[in-house]
Coordinates of C-alpha atoms in Angstrom, one line a residue:
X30 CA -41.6 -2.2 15.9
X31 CA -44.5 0.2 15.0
X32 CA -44.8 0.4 10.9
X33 CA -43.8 4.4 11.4
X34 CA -40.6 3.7 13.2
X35 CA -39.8 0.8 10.7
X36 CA -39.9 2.9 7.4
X37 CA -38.2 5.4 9.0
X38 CA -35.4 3.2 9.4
X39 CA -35.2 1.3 6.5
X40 CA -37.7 2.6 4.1
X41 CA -36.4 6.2 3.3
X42 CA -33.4 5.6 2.6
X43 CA -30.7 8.6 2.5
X44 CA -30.9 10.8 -0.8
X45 CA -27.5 11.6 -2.8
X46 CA -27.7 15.5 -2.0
X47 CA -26.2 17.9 -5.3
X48 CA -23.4 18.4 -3.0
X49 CA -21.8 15.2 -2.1
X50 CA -22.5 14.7 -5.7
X51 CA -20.1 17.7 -6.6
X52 CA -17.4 16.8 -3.7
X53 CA -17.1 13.5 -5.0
X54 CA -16.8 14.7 -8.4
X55 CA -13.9 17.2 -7.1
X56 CA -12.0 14.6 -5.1
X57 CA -12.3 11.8 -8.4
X58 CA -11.1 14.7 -10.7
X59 CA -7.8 15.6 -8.3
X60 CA -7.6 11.8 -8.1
X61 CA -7.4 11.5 -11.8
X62 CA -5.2 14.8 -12.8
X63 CA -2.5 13.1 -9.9
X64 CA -2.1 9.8 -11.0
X65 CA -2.5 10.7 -14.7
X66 CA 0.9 13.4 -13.5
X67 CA 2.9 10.6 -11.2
X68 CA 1.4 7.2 -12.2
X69 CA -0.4 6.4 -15.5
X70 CA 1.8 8.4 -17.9
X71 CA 5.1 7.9 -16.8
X72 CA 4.5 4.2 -16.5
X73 CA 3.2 4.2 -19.7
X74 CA 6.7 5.4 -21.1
X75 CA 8.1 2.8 -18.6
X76 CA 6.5 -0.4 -20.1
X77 CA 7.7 0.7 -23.4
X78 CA 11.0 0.6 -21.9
X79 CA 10.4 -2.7 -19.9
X80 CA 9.2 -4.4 -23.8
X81 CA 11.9 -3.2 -25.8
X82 CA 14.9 -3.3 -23.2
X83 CA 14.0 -5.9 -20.7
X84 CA 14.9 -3.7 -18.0
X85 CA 13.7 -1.2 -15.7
X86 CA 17.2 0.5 -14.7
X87 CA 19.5 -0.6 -11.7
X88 CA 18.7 -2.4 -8.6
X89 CA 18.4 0.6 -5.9
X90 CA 20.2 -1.4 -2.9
X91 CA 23.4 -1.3 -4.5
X92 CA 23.3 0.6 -8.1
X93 CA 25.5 -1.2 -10.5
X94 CA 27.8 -2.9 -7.5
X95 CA 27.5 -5.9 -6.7
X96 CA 27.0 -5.9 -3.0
X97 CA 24.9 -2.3 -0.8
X98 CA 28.1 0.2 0.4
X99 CA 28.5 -0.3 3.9
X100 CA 26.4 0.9 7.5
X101 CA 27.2 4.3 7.3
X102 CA 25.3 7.8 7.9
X103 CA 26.4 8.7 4.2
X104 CA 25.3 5.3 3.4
X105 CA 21.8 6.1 4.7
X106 CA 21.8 10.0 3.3
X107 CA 22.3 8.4 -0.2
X108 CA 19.5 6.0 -0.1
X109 CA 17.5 8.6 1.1
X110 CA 18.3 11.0 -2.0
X111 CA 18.0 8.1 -3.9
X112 CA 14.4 6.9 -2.2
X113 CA 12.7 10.1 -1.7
X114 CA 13.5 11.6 -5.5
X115 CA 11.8 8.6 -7.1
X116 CA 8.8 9.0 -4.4
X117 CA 8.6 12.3 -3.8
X118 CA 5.7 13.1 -5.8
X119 CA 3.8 9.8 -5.2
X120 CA 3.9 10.9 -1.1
X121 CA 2.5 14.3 -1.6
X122 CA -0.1 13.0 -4.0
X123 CA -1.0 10.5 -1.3
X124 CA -0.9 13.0 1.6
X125 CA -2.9 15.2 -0.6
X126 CA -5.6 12.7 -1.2
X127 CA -5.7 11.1 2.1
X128 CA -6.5 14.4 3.7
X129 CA -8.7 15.3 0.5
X130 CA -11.0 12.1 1.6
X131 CA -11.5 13.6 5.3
X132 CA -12.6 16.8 3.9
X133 CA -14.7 16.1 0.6
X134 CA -15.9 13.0 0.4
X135 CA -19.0 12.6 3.0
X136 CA -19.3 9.8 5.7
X137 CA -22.9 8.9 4.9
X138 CA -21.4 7.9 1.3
X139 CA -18.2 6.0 2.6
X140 CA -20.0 4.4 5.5
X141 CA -22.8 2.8 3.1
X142 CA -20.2 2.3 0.6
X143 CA -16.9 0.8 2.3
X144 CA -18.6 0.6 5.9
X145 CA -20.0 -2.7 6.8
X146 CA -18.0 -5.6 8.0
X147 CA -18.1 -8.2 5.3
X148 CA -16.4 -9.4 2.0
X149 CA -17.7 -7.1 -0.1
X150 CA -16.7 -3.8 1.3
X151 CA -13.5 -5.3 2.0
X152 CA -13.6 -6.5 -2.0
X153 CA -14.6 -3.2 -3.0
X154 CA -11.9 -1.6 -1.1
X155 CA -9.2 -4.0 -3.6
X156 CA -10.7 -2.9 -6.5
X157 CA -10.5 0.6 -5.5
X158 CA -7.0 0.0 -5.3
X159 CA -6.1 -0.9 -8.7
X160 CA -5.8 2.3 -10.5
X161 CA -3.9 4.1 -7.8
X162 CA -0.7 1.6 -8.8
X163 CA 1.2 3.7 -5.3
X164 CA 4.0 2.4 -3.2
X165 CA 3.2 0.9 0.3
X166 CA 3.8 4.0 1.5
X167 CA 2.7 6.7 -0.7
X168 CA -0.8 4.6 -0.1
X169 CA -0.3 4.3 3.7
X170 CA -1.8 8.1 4.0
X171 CA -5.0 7.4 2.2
X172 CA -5.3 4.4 4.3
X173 CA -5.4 6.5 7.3
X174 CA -7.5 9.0 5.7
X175 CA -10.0 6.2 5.3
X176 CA -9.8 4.9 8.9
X177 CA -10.4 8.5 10.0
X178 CA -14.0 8.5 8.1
X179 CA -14.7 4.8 10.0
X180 CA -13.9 3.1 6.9
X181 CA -14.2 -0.8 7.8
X182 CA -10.7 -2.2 8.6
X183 CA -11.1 -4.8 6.3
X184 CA -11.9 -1.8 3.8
X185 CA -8.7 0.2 4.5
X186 CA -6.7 -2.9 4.7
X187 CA -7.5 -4.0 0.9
X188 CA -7.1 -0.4 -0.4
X189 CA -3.7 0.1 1.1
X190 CA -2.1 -3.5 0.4
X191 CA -3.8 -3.8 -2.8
X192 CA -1.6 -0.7 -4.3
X193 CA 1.6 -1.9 -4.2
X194 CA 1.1 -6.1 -5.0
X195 CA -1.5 -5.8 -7.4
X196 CA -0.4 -2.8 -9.4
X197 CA -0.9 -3.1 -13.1
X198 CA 1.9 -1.6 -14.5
X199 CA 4.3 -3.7 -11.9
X200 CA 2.9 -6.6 -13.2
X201 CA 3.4 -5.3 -16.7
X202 CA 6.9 -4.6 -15.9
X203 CA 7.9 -7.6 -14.5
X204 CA 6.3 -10.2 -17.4
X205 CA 9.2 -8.6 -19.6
X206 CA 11.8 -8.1 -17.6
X207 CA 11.5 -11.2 -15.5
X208 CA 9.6 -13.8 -16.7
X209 CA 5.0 -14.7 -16.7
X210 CA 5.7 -17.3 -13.8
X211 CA 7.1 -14.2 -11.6
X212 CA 4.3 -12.2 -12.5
X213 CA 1.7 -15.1 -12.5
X214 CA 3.2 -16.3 -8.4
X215 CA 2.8 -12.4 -7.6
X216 CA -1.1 -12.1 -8.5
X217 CA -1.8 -15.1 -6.7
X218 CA -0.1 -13.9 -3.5
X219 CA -1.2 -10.6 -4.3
X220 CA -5.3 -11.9 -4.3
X221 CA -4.2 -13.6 -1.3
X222 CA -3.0 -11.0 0.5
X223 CA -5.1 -7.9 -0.7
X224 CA -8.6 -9.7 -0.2
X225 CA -8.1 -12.3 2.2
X226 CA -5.7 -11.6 4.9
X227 CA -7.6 -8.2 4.8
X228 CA -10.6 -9.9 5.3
X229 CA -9.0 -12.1 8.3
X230 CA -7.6 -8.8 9.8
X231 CA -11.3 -7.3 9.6
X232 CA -12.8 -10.5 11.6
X233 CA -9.3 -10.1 14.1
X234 CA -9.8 -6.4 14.7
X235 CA -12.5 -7.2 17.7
X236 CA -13.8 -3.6 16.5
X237 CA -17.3 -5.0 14.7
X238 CA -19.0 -3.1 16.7
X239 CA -17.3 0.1 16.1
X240 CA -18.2 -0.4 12.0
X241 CA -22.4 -0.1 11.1
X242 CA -23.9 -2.9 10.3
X243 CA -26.9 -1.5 9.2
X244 CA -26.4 1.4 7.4
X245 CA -29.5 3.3 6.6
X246 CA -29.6 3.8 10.0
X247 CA -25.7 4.9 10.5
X248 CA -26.0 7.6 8.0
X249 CA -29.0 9.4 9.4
X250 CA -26.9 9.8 12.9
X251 CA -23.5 10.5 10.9
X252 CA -22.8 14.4 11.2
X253 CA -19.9 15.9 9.1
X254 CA -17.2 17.8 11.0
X255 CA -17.6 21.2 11.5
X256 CA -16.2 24.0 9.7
X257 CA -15.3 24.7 6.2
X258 CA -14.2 22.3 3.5
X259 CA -10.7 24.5 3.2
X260 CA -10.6 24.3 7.1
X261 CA -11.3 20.5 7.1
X262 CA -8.9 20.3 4.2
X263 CA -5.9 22.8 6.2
X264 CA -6.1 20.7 9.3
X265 CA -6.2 16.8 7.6
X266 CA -3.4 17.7 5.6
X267 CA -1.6 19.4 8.5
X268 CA -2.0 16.8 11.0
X269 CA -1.3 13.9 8.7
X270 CA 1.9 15.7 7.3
X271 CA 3.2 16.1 11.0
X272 CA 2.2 12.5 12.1
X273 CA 3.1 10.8 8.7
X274 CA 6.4 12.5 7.3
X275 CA 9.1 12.5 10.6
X276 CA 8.6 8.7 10.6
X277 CA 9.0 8.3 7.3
X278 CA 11.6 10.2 6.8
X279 CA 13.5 8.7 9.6
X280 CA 12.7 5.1 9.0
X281 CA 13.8 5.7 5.8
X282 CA 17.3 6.7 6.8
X283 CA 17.9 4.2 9.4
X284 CA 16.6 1.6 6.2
X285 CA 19.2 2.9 3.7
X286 CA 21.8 2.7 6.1
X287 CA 21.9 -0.7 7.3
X288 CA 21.0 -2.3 4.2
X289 CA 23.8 -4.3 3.7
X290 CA 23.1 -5.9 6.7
X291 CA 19.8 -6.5 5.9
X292 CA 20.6 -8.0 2.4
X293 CA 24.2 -10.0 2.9
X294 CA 26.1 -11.1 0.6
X295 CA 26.2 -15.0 1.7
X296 CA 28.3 -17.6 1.4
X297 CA 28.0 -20.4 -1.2
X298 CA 25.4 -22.8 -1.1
X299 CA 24.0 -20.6 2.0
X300 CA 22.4 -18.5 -0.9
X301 CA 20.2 -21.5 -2.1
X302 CA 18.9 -22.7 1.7
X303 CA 16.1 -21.5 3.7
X304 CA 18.6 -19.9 6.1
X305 CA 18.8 -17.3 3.1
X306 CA 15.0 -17.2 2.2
X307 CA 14.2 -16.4 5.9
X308 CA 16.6 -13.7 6.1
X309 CA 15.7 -12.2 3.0
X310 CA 11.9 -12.7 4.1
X311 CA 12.1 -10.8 7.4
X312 CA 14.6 -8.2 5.7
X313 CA 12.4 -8.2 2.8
X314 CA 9.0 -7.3 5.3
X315 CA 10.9 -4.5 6.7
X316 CA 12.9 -2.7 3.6
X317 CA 10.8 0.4 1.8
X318 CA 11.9 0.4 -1.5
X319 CA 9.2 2.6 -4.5
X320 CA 7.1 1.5 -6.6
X321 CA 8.6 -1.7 -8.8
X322 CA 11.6 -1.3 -7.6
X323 CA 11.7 -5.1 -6.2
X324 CA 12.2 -6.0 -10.1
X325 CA 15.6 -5.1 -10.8
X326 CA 16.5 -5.8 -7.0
X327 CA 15.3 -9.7 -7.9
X328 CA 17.3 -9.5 -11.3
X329 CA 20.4 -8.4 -9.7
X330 CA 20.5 -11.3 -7.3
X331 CA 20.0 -13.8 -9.4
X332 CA 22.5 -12.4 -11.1
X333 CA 24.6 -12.7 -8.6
X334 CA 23.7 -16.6 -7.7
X335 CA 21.0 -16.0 -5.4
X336 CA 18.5 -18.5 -5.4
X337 CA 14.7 -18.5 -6.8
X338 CA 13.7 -19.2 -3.3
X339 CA 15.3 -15.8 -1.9
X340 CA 13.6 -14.5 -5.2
X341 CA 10.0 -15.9 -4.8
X342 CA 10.0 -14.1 -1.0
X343 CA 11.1 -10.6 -2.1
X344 CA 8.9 -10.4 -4.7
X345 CA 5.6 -10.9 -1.9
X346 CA 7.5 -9.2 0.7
X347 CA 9.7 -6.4 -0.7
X348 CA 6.6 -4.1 -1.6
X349 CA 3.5 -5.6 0.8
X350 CA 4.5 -3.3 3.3
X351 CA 7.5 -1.5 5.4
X352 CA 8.8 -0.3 8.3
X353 CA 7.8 3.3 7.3
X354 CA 4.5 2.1 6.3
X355 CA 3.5 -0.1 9.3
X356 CA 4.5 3.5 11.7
X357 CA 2.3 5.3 9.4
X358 CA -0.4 3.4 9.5
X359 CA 0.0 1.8 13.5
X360 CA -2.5 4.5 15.5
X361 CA -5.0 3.7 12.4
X362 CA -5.4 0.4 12.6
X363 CA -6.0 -2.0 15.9
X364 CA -2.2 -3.1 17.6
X365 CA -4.0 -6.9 16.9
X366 CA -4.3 -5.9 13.2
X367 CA -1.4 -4.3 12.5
X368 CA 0.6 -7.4 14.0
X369 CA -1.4 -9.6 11.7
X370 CA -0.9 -8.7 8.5
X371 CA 2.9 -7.9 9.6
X372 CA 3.3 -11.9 10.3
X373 CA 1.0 -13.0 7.7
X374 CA 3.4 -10.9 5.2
X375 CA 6.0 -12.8 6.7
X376 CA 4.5 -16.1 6.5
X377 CA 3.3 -15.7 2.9
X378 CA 6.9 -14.4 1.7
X379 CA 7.8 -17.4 3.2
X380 CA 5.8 -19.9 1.5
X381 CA 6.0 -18.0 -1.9
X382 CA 10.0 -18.4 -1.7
X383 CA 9.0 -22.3 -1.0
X384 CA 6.7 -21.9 -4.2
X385 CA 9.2 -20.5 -5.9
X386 CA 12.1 -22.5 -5.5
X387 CA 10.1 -25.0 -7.1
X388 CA 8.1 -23.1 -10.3
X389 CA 10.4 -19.9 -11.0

């Protein structure tokens, strides 16, 4: 290599123009104003609640009865109504800023930051996670805003499963209204899952290729979509609201419906074996429930007898991911990948109800 073509490659490295500056300073304020409006103040008023009361309201699979209504289409309409008026705002927030990354911030920027095939973008992408504090499927859209800039799988991964098991305020929540050995089993399943099985998915994906490796040399062949930003912005948010939202929607129904089949009431002694932690595993995997919901679900059943077993699985399981969320997020993400961390969820639920049944 001729010393011209070398420091053109790696010697003049990409400057920060005023305008990506500005963009990225738009999309971090919208960021801010959003969560501050459906995250960070109302779960403020929320801990309070969790400190002095010990409880976060009524378990959403059954309300204050002791066992979900049965299969029914009013069964499913109800859940529904109850699902979609604690999320609503979360899911347009996250369709809003999932399509908001395709159209302000620029690929040069996300490629050198959250690019490159390794730990740290994959790290990165967990810590980016953290103040967002979203269900796993109010964060599924930003995921697939990410995967549409080339966002590293192993990137996208940690961002969208770091949300919902490594949320703050859950974790606040649930030291007072369940116990520190909950809360302490959930981070560590949580660090698992978020940086590790995203990192495994990222070596899995057989897409290295596809991601830069070097990326000085990535962003001077990057070119931005055409158009304007309010044209770029019209058409992310309009696609991802017709790909994302009839799946959700739908899932969510057919969910809400057959809960009671999915959580049984079982028989005695059942309720303590690992016939009932793999049922509630699986079931667990599947459910959508929002954001810390899983907490009063746990209290009810072991007020009800169920055993810390069942316990220690739905509190990996219940808000890793969904149904709803895997269809959101499936044409993102390799078929290999998103069958990964779907069994690894599995598998982990399934050695934290093990874990649990010991320590909890």
């Amino acid at each position: 290599m001729s010393p011209g073509s070398n420091s053109s490659s790696f010697g003049n490295k990409p400057s920060i123009s005023y305008k990506t500056i500005i963009l990225a300073v738009i999309f971090l304020l919208i960021a801010i104003a959003g969560l501050s409006y459906v995250k960070w103040w109302p779960y403020y008023h929320k801990a309070i609640k969790a400190a002095t009361e010990h409880s976060i309201g009524s378990s959403i699979l059954s309300s204050d009865q002791a066992a979900s209504p049965d299969p029914s289409i009013q069964a499913a309409w109800d859940y529904a109504v109850t699902y979609f008026t604690s999320v609503w705002k979360a899911a347009v927030l996250g369709i809003l800023l999932g399509s908001l990354v395709q159209a302000l911030l620029p690929s040069q920027w996300l490629l050198r930051v959250l690019g490159k095939t390794n730990f740290k973008s994959t790290a990165l992408g967990g810590l980016a996670s953290l103040p967002g504090m979203m269900c796993t499927c109010c964060a599924a859209p930003i995921a697939v805003g990410l995967r549409k800039k080339n966002v590293s799988v192993g990137a996208s991964l940690a961002f969208w499963l770091g949300n919902p098991v490594l949320n703050p305020a859950t974790l606040i929540f649930m030291t007072f209204v369940l116990s520190w050995k909950f809360t302490l089993l959930r981070v560590v399943f949580g660090l698992i899952i978020t940086f590790a099985i995203s990192y495994f998915a990222d070596r899995f994906s057989g897409q290295s290729s596809e991601i830069p490796q070097t990326v000085e040399t990535t962003v001077n062949t990057t070119v931005e979509p055409d158009g304007s930003i309010l044209m770029r912005w019209i058409r992310s948010a309009g696609s991802m609201s017709l790909t994302v939202i009839p799946a959700y929607f739908f899932s969510v129904l057919l969910l809400g419906g057959a809960r009671a089949w999915m959580f049984p009431t079982l028989g005695e002694g059942v309720t303590y074996g690992i016939l009932a932690v793999i049922i509630f595993t699986i079931a667990g995997t599947l459910f959508v429930i929002p954001t810390a919901a899983e907490i009063p679900i746990i209290a009810t059943f072991l007020s009800l007898g169920l055993g810390t077993g069942v316990a220690g699985a739905l509190l990996v399981t219940l808000p890793t991911i969904s149904l709803p969320s895997l269809l959101m997020v499936y044409k993102s993400f390799p078929r290999r990948v998103v069958w990964f961390v779907f069994f690894s969820v599995i598998g982990l639920g399934l050695l934290s109800g093990l874990v649990g049944s010991i320590i909890l």
